[in-house]
PDB file of C-alpha atoms in Angstrom:
ATOM      1  CA  MET A   1      91.301 -16.668-132.675  1.00 91.00           C
ATOM      2  CA  ILE A   2      90.457 -19.357-135.210  1.00 95.00           C
ATOM      3  CA  THR A   3      92.148 -19.393-138.600  1.00 97.00           C
ATOM      4  CA  ILE A   4      91.079 -21.506-141.551  1.00 98.00           C
ATOM      5  CA  ARG A   5      93.495 -22.415-144.293  1.00 97.00           C
ATOM      6  CA  ARG A   6      93.761 -24.823-147.165  1.00 97.00           C
ATOM      7  CA  ALA A   7      95.853 -27.899-146.433  1.00 97.00           C
ATOM      8  CA  THR A   8      98.885 -28.539-148.605  1.00 97.00           C
ATOM      9  CA  PRO A   9     100.721 -31.808-149.204  1.00 97.00           C
ATOM     10  CA  ASP A  10     103.031 -30.803-146.325  1.00 97.00           C
ATOM     11  CA  ASP A  11     100.006 -31.082-143.981  1.00 97.00           C
ATOM     12  CA  ALA A  12      99.465 -34.785-144.736  1.00 97.00           C
ATOM     13  CA  SER A  13     100.336 -35.948-141.194  1.00 97.00           C
ATOM     14  CA  THR A  14      97.976 -33.403-139.620  1.00 97.00           C
ATOM     15  CA  VAL A  15      95.242 -34.388-142.074  1.00 97.00           C
ATOM     16  CA  TYR A  16      95.795 -38.047-141.231  1.00 97.00           C
ATOM     17  CA  ASP A  17      95.509 -37.335-137.489  1.00 97.00           C
ATOM     18  CA  LEU A  18      92.255 -35.401-137.992  1.00 97.00           C
ATOM     19  CA  ILE A  19      90.733 -38.100-140.199  1.00 96.00           C
ATOM     20  CA  ARG A  20      91.717 -40.720-137.646  1.00 96.00           C
ATOM     21  CA  ALA A  21      90.154 -38.638-134.826  1.00 95.00           C
ATOM     22  CA  LEU A  22      86.870 -38.427-136.748  1.00 94.00           C
ATOM     23  CA  ALA A  23      86.901 -42.174-137.431  1.00 94.00           C
ATOM     24  CA  GLU A  24      87.550 -42.902-133.750  1.00 95.00           C
ATOM     25  CA  HIS A  25      84.738 -40.506-132.763  1.00 91.00           C
ATOM     26  CA  GLN A  26      82.417 -42.522-135.033  1.00 89.00           C
ATOM     27  CA  ASP A  27      83.740 -45.891-133.804  1.00 91.00           C
ATOM     28  CA  GLN A  28      85.083 -46.591-137.304  1.00 92.00           C
ATOM     29  CA  ALA A  29      88.854 -46.423-136.800  1.00 94.00           C
ATOM     30  CA  SER A  30      89.277 -49.833-138.442  1.00 94.00           C
ATOM     31  CA  ALA A  31      87.909 -48.381-141.706  1.00 94.00           C
ATOM     32  CA  ILE A  32      90.918 -46.075-142.114  1.00 95.00           C
ATOM     33  CA  THR A  33      93.262 -47.571-144.690  1.00 96.00           C
ATOM     34  CA  VAL A  34      94.719 -44.363-146.122  1.00 97.00           C
ATOM     35  CA  SER A  35      98.290 -43.420-145.171  1.00 96.00           C
ATOM     36  CA  ALA A  36      99.922 -40.028-144.714  1.00 96.00           C
ATOM     37  CA  ALA A  37     101.810 -40.727-147.967  1.00 97.00           C
ATOM     38  CA  ASP A  38      98.497 -41.347-149.769  1.00 97.00           C
ATOM     39  CA  LEU A  39      97.137 -38.106-148.361  1.00 97.00           C
ATOM     40  CA  LYS A  40     100.208 -36.198-149.487  1.00 97.00           C
ATOM     41  CA  ARG A  41      99.462 -37.246-153.074  1.00 97.00           C
ATOM     42  CA  MET A  42      95.739 -36.548-152.699  1.00 96.00           C
ATOM     43  CA  LEU A  43      96.252 -33.050-151.293  1.00 97.00           C
ATOM     44  CA  ALA A  44      98.168 -32.115-154.448  1.00 96.00           C
ATOM     45  CA  ARG A  45      95.136 -32.832-156.645  1.00 95.00           C
ATOM     46  CA  PRO A  46      93.236 -29.690-157.734  1.00 93.00           C
ATOM     47  CA  GLU A  47      89.740 -31.200-157.396  1.00 92.00           C
ATOM     48  CA  ILE A  48      90.340 -32.016-153.715  1.00 95.00           C
ATOM     49  CA  THR A  49      90.018 -29.304-151.098  1.00 96.00           C
ATOM     50  CA  TYR A  50      90.758 -29.800-147.433  1.00 97.00           C
ATOM     51  CA  LEU A  51      90.489 -26.841-145.049  1.00 98.00           C
ATOM     52  CA  ILE A  52      92.032 -26.983-141.591  1.00 98.00           C
ATOM     53  CA  ALA A  53      90.724 -24.879-138.707  1.00 98.00           C
ATOM     54  CA  GLU A  54      93.442 -23.895-136.242  1.00 97.00           C
ATOM     55  CA  ARG A  55      93.556 -22.173-132.896  1.00 96.00           C
ATOM     56  CA  ASP A  56      96.996 -20.915-131.876  1.00 94.00           C
ATOM     57  CA  GLY A  57      98.584 -23.078-134.580  1.00 93.00           C
ATOM     58  CA  ARG A  58      96.883 -26.267-133.339  1.00 95.00           C
ATOM     59  CA  ALA A  59      94.499 -28.135-135.693  1.00 97.00           C
ATOM     60  CA  ILE A  60      91.000 -28.252-134.173  1.00 97.00           C
ATOM     61  CA  GLY A  61      88.853 -29.288-137.119  1.00 97.00           C
ATOM     62  CA  TYR A  62      88.488 -29.652-140.836  1.00 97.00           C
ATOM     63  CA  VAL A  63      86.158 -29.775-143.780  1.00 98.00           C
ATOM     64  CA  SER A  64      86.922 -31.565-147.035  1.00 97.00           C
ATOM     65  CA  TRP A  65      85.276 -31.796-150.426  1.00 97.00           C
ATOM     66  CA  LEU A  66      85.669 -32.763-154.048  1.00 95.00           C
ATOM     67  CA  GLN A  67      84.499 -30.717-156.978  1.00 94.00           C
ATOM     68  CA  ARG A  68      82.133 -32.734-159.152  1.00 95.00           C
ATOM     69  CA  ILE A  69      79.748 -32.228-162.042  1.00 95.00           C
ATOM     70  CA  SER A  70      76.088 -33.188-162.105  1.00 94.00           C
ATOM     71  CA  PHE A  71      74.962 -35.053-165.193  1.00 96.00           C
ATOM     72  CA  TRP A  72      71.417 -33.854-164.476  1.00 93.00           C
ATOM     73  CA  SER A  73      72.158 -30.124-164.416  1.00 94.00           C
ATOM     74  CA  GLY A  74      75.506 -29.962-166.201  1.00 95.00           C
ATOM     75  CA  GLU A  75      76.708 -27.742-163.342  1.00 95.00           C
ATOM     76  CA  ASP A  76      79.649 -28.182-161.004  1.00 94.00           C
ATOM     77  CA  TYR A  77      78.906 -28.793-157.327  1.00 94.00           C
ATOM     78  CA  LEU A  78      80.907 -29.402-154.187  1.00 95.00           C
ATOM     79  CA  ALA A  79      80.630 -32.905-152.737  1.00 95.00           C
ATOM     80  CA  LEU A  80      81.373 -32.409-149.053  1.00 95.00           C
ATOM     81  CA  ASP A  81      83.233 -35.411-147.676  1.00 95.00           C
ATOM     82  CA  ASP A  82      83.738 -34.644-143.988  1.00 94.00           C
ATOM     83  CA  LEU A  83      83.165 -31.915-141.445  1.00 96.00           C
ATOM     84  CA  TYR A  84      84.816 -32.523-138.088  1.00 96.00           C
ATOM     85  CA  VAL A  85      85.559 -30.438-135.017  1.00 96.00           C
ATOM     86  CA  THR A  86      87.531 -31.835-132.085  1.00 95.00           C
ATOM     87  CA  GLY A  87      85.524 -32.544-128.943  1.00 90.00           C
ATOM     88  CA  ALA A  88      86.854 -29.666-126.841  1.00 89.00           C
ATOM     89  CA  GLU A  89      86.028 -27.173-129.617  1.00 95.00           C
ATOM     90  CA  ARG A  90      82.474 -28.319-130.402  1.00 92.00           C
ATOM     91  CA  GLY A  91      79.860 -25.687-129.704  1.00 90.00           C
ATOM     92  CA  GLU A  92      82.369 -22.849-130.131  1.00 93.00           C
ATOM     93  CA  GLY A  93      81.402 -21.886-133.713  1.00 94.00           C
ATOM     94  CA  VAL A  94      84.229 -23.731-135.476  1.00 97.00           C
ATOM     95  CA  GLY A  95      81.866 -25.878-137.560  1.00 95.00           C
ATOM     96  CA  GLU A  96      79.930 -22.809-138.666  1.00 96.00           C
ATOM     97  CA  GLN A  97      83.155 -21.050-139.655  1.00 97.00           C
ATOM     98  CA  LEU A  98      84.256 -24.086-141.650  1.00 97.00           C
ATOM     99  CA  MET A  99      80.883 -24.301-143.423  1.00 96.00           C
ATOM    100  CA  GLN A 100      81.024 -20.569-144.155  1.00 96.00           C
ATOM    101  CA  ALA A 101      84.438 -21.113-145.749  1.00 97.00           C
ATOM    102  CA  VAL A 102      82.900 -23.873-147.907  1.00 96.00           C
ATOM    103  CA  ALA A 103      80.060 -21.534-148.898  1.00 96.00           C
ATOM    104  CA  GLU A 104      82.558 -18.879-149.952  1.00 96.00           C
ATOM    105  CA  ALA A 105      84.556 -21.412-151.965  1.00 96.00           C
ATOM    106  CA  ALA A 106      81.359 -22.718-153.581  1.00 95.00           C
ATOM    107  CA  ASP A 107      80.683 -19.270-155.053  1.00 94.00           C
ATOM    108  CA  GLY A 108      77.014 -20.080-155.636  1.00 94.00           C
ATOM    109  CA  LYS A 109      77.483 -23.758-156.505  1.00 95.00           C
ATOM    110  CA  VAL A 110      75.376 -26.380-154.760  1.00 94.00           C
ATOM    111  CA  ILE A 111      77.018 -28.125-151.793  1.00 95.00           C
ATOM    112  CA  ARG A 112      75.957 -31.757-151.223  1.00 93.00           C
ATOM    113  CA  TRP A 113      76.812 -34.216-148.462  1.00 91.00           C
ATOM    114  CA  GLU A 114      75.649 -37.243-146.516  1.00 89.00           C
ATOM    115  CA  VAL A 115      74.875 -37.432-142.828  1.00 87.00           C
ATOM    116  CA  ALA A 116      74.106 -40.631-140.929  1.00 85.00           C
ATOM    117  CA  GLU A 117      70.526 -40.998-139.730  1.00 86.00           C
ATOM    118  CA  ALA A 118      71.847 -41.719-136.239  1.00 86.00           C
ATOM    119  CA  ASN A 119      73.914 -38.493-136.149  1.00 88.00           C
ATOM    120  CA  VAL A 120      71.158 -36.311-134.743  1.00 90.00           C
ATOM    121  CA  ALA A 121      73.571 -33.652-133.455  1.00 89.00           C
ATOM    122  CA  ALA A 122      74.955 -33.135-136.961  1.00 90.00           C
ATOM    123  CA  GLN A 123      71.456 -32.970-138.401  1.00 90.00           C
ATOM    124  CA  ARG A 124      70.528 -30.258-135.880  1.00 91.00           C
ATOM    125  CA  PHE A 125      73.699 -28.347-136.770  1.00 91.00           C
ATOM    126  CA  TYR A 126      72.992 -28.495-140.509  1.00 92.00           C
ATOM    127  CA  ALA A 127      69.367 -27.433-140.008  1.00 91.00           C
ATOM    128  CA  ARG A 128      70.539 -24.525-137.836  1.00 91.00           C
ATOM    129  CA  ILE A 129      72.785 -23.187-140.613  1.00 91.00           C
ATOM    130  CA  GLY A 130      69.884 -23.422-143.084  1.00 92.00           C
ATOM    131  CA  ALA A 131      70.651 -26.659-144.928  1.00 92.00           C
ATOM    132  CA  THR A 132      67.884 -28.834-146.299  1.00 89.00           C
ATOM    133  CA  LEU A 133      68.214 -32.487-145.319  1.00 88.00           C
ATOM    134  CA  VAL A 134      66.772 -35.024-147.750  1.00 87.00           C
ATOM    135  CA  SER A 135      66.400 -38.693-146.844  1.00 86.00           C
ATOM    136  CA  LYS A 136      68.110 -41.056-149.250  1.00 81.00           C
ATOM    137  CA  LYS A 137      69.533 -44.546-149.123  1.00 79.00           C
ATOM    138  CA  ILE A 138      73.184 -44.868-150.108  1.00 80.00           C
ATOM    139  CA  GLY A 139      74.278 -47.883-152.116  1.00 84.00           C
ATOM    140  CA  ARG A 140      77.744 -49.361-151.853  1.00 80.00           C
ATOM    141  CA  TRP A 141      79.181 -52.116-153.993  1.00 80.00           C
ATOM    142  CA  GLN A 142      82.741 -53.357-154.230  1.00 76.00           C
ATOM    143  CA  PRO A 143      82.807 -56.185-156.766  1.00 91.00           C
ATOM    144  CA  LYS A 144      85.652 -58.657-156.430  1.00 89.00           C
TER     145      LYS A 144
END
């Protein structure tokens, strides 16, 4: 049986391991600069939600988001950061259960996220659960 629970600061090491696994899956492990100590502080913040999916007490996936407000609508929305399921658990309904947990937490609010154009499997998954995918370019700028 799969259980889904909100991560607490005490879960920082597990959260770190899951984030690292996602980054490795995407060939982006070198982009991880956060530490377990950083995550411990982040998980204590009320606007950050991180749900862990577990099977028999073992972490098998997660979904994370921030609560934000839209200046266009004046309404709160959930900005999904990551959805990840470990390789052995993919195709077993874990991702759908995690997204259902997000939907319940959203309580009618809009849920927004990004998905890489090359991640066709994720796009198929999101379409299957009824999400609308909109093409958009994402700008990044880190002035020195």
